[in-house]
Short mmCIF file of C-alpha atoms in Angstrom, two decimals:
data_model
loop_
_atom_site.label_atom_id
_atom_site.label_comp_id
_atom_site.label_asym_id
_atom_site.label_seq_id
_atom_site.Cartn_x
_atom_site.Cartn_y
_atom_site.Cartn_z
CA UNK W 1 56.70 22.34 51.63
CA UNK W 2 58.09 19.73 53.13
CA UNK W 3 58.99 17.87 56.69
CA UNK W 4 62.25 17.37 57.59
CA UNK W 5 62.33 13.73 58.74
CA UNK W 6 64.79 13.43 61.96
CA UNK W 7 68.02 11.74 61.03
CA UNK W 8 68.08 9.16 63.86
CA UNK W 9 65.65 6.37 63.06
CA UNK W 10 65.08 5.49 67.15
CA UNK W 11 64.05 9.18 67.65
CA UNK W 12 61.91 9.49 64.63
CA UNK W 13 59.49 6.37 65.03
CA UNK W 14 58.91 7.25 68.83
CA UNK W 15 57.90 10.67 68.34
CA UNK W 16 55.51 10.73 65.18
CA UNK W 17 53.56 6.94 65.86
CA UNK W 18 50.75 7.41 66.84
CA UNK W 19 50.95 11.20 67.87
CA UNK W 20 49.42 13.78 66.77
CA UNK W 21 51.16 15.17 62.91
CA UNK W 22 50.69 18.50 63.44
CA UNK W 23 52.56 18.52 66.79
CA UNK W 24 55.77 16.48 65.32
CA UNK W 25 55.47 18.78 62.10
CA UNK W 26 55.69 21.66 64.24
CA UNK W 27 59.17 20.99 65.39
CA UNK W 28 60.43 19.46 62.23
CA UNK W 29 59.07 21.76 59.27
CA UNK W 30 61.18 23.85 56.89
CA UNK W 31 59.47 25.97 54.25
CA UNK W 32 60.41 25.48 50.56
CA UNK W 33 59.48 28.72 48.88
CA UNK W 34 59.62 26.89 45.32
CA UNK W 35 57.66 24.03 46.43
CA UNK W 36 54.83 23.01 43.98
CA UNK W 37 51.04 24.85 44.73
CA UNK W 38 48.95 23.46 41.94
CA UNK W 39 47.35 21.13 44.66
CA UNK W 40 44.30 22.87 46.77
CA UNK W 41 45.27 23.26 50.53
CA UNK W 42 44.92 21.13 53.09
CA UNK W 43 41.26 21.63 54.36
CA UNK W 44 42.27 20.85 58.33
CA UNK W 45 44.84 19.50 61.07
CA UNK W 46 44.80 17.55 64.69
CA UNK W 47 45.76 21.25 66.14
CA UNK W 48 44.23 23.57 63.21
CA UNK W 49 40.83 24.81 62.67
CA UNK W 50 39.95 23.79 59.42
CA UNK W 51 39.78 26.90 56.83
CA UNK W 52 36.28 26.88 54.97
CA UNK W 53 36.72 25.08 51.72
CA UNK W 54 33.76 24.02 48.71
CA UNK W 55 36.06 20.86 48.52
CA UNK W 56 35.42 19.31 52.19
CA UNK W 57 33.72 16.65 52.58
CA UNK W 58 30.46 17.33 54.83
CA UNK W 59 31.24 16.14 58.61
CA UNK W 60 34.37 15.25 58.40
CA UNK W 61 36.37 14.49 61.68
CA UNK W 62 40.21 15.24 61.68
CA UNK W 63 41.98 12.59 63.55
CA UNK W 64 45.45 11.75 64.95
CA UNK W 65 47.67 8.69 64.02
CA UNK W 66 46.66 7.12 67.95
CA UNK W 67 42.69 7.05 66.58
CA UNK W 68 43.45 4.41 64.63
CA UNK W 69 44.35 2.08 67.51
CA UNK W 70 41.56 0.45 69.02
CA UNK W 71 39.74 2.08 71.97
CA UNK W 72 39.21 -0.89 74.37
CA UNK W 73 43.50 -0.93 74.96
CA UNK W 74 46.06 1.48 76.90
CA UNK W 75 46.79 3.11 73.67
CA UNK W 76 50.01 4.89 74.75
CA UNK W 77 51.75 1.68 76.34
CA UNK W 78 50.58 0.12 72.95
CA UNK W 79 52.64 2.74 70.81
CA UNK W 80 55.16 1.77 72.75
CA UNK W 81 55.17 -1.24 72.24
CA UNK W 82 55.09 -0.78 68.40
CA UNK W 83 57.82 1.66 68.51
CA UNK W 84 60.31 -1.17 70.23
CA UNK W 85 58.84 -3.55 67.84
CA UNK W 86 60.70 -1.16 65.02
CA UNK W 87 63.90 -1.28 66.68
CA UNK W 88 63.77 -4.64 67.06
CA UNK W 89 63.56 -4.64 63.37
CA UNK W 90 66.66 -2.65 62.71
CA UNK W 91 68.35 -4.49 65.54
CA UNK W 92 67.29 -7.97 64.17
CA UNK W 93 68.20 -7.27 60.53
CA UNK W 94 69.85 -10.37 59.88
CA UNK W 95 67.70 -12.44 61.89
CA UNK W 96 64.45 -13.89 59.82
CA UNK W 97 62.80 -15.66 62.17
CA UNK W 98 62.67 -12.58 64.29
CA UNK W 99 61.88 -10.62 61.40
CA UNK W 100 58.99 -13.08 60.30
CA UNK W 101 57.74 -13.00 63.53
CA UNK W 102 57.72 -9.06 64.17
CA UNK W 103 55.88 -8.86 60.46
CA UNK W 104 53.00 -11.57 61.38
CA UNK W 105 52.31 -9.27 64.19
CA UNK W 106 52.25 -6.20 62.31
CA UNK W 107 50.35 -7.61 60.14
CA UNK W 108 47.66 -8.53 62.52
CA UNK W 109 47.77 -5.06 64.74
CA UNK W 110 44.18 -4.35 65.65
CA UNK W 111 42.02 -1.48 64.34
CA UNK W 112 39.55 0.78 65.61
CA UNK W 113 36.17 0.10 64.31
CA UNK W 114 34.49 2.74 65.44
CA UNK W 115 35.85 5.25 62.77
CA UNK W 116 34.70 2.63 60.07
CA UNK W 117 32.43 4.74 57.73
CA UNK W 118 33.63 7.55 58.88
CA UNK W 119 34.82 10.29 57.27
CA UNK W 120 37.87 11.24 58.76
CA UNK W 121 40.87 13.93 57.61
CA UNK W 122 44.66 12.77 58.84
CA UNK W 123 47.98 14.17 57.91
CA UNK W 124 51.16 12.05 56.71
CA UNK W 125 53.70 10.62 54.36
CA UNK W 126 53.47 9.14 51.23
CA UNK W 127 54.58 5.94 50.00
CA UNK W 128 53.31 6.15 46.18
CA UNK W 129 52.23 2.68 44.86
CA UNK W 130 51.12 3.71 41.53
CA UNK W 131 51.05 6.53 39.00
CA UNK W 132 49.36 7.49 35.79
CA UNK W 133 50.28 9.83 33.34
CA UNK W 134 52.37 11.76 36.29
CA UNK W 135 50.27 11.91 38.89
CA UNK W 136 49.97 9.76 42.25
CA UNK W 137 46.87 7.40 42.02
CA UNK W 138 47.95 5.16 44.93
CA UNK W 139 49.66 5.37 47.80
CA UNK W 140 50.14 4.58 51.37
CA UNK W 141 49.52 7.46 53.68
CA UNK W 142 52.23 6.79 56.89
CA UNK W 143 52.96 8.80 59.72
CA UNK W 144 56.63 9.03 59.23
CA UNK W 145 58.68 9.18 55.83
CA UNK W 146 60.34 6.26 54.24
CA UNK W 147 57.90 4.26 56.04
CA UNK W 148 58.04 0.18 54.32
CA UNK W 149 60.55 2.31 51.69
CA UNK W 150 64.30 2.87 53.81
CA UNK W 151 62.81 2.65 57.02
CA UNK W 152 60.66 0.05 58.61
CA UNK W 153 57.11 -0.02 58.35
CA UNK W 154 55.26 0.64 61.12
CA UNK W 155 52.01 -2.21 61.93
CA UNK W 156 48.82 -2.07 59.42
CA UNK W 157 46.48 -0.23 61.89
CA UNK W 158 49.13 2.69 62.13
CA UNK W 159 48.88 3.31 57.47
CA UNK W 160 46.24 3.34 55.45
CA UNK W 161 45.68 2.63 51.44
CA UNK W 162 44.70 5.54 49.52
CA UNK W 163 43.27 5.77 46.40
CA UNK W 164 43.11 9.23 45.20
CA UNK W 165 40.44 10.88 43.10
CA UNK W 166 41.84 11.91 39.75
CA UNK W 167 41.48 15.85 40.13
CA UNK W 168 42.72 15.26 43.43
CA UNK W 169 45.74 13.25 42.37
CA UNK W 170 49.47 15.08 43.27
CA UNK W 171 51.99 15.01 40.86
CA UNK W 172 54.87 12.60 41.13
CA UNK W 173 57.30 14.85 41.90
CA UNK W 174 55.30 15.93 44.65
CA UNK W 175 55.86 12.09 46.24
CA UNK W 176 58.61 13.11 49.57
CA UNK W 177 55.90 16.22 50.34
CA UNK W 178 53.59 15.67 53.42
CA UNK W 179 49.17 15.00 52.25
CA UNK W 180 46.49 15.79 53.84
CA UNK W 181 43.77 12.71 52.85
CA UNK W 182 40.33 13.16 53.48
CA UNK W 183 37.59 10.36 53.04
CA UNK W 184 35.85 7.62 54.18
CA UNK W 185 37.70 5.22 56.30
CA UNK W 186 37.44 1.36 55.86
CA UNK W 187 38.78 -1.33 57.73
CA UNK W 188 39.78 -3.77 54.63
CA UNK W 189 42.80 -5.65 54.95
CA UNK W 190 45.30 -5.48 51.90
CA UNK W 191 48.64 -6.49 50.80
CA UNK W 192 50.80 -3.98 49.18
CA UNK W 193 54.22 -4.35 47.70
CA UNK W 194 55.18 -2.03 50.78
CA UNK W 195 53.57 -3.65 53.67
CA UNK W 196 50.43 -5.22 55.10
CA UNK W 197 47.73 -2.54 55.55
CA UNK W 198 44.32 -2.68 57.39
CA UNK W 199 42.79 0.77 56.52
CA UNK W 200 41.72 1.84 53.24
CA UNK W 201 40.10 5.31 51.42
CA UNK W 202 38.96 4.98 47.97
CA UNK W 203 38.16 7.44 46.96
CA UNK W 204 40.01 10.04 48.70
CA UNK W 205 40.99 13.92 48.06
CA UNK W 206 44.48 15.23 48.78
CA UNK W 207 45.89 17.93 49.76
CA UNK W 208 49.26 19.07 50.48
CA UNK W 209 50.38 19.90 54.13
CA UNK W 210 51.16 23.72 54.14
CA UNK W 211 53.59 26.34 55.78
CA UNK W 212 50.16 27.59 57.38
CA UNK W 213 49.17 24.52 58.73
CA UNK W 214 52.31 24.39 60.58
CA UNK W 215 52.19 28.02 61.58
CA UNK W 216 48.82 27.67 63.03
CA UNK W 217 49.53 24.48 64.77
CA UNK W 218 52.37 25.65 66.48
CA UNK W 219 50.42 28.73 67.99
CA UNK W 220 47.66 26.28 68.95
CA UNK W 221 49.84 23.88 70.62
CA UNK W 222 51.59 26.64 72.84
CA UNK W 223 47.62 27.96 73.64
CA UNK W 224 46.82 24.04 74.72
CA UNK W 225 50.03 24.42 77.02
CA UNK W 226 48.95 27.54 78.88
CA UNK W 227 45.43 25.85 79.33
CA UNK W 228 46.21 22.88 80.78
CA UNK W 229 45.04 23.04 84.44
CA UNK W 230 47.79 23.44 86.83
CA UNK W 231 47.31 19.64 88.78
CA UNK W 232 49.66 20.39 91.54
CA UNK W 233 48.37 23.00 92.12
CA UNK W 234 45.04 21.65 92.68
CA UNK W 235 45.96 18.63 94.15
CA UNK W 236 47.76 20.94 96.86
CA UNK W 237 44.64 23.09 97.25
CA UNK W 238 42.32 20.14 97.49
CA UNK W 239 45.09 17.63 99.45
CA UNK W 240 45.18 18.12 103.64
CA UNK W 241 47.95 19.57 103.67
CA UNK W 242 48.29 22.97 102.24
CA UNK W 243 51.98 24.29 101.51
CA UNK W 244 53.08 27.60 102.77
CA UNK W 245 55.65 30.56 101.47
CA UNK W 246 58.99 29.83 103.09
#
């Protein structure tokens, strides 16, 4: 299957930086009934229980774009901040300086070290660096598509490198699909021919991001939403005034 990317670059790097996949795929998936299935599915999601699988690796922890950001900052305003960074870039297209500057500080976003040496499962785009005999050895995992292709990169905290392992490795034609990629995370700076990266997994496994997935996120989300506490509510029950039926 695939994800329908939205058409209107402003919309689409707001919603899916540094939120969860699995949400944004939920409003933005259409099913491909002839899509390719020689590829094991994905193991987990943000908003899906993970399905037992022989391929997971032991105590992994499925994460969500915003993870990667470091811990000790308001991550939200932060995304933000990124997000008008972008525009700036399609704004500022004929501008270099602006450009140059916007780059050095994607370049230098901060990560999270915490989840160094962890191993962590997270859902997104591919931007395929290398191939061997058809299949995708490299590529850069990105939470929206095009990403450093026909649509700005986003900083290097919010991709990470991926080297896949061979069984594990999709085939090309498989390159616009959305991946699951599952492995150990390191922080390790590198310069691709897309962009400036500061995460890396090598080796990884891949999987692609199914129908299911989406199906089961979706019913999770709307099970999150009838959870969430009622906060007027309470602050009306707790406050010293208490509001009355008209």
């Amino acid at each position: 299957m695939r994800l329908k990317t939205k058409s209107w670059i402003r919309r689409l790097t707001i919603l899916p930086l540094g939120l969860s996949f699995a949400s944004y795929a939920v409003s933005s998936t259409i099913t491909q009934p002839n899509s390719v299935t020689q590829m094991p599915s994905p193991t987990s999601t943000a908003a899906v229980k993970p399905p037992t699988s022989t391929n997971t690796l032991p105590a992994s922890k499925t994460i969500d774009w915003i993870d990667l950001l470091p811990m000790n900052v308001n991550r939200e305003v932060l995304i933000e901040h990124y997000a008008d960074l972008i525009i700036q870039r399609l704004d500022s297209a004929d501008d270099p300086n602006l450009q140059a500057n916007l780059m050095a500080e994607f370049a230098q976003a901060p990560t999270n070290p915490d989840l160094a040496g962890n191993t962590i499962r997270l859902a997104g785009y591919m931007v395929v660096l290398a191939s061997r005999e058809d299949r995708i050895t490299e590529f850069l995992l990105v939470p929206y598509s095009g990403a450093g292709l026909h649509q700005p990169a986003p900083p290097a905290n919010q991709m990470i490198l991926v080297r896949a392992q061979p069984e594990q490795a999709l085939l090309t034609s498989q390159e616009y699909e959305s991946v699951w990629v599952e492995g150990k995370l390191q922080i390790q700076s590198n310069t691709t021919a897309s962009a400036q990266v500061n995460y890396l997994i090598d080796p990884a496994q891949v999987r692609l991001y199914t129908a299911e997935d989406a199906k089961q996120a979706e019913t999770q989300a709307v099970e999150t939403t009838h959870n969430e506490p009622d906060h007027a509510h309470e602050q009306s029950k707790d406050g010293d005034e208490t509001p009355h039926p008209e």
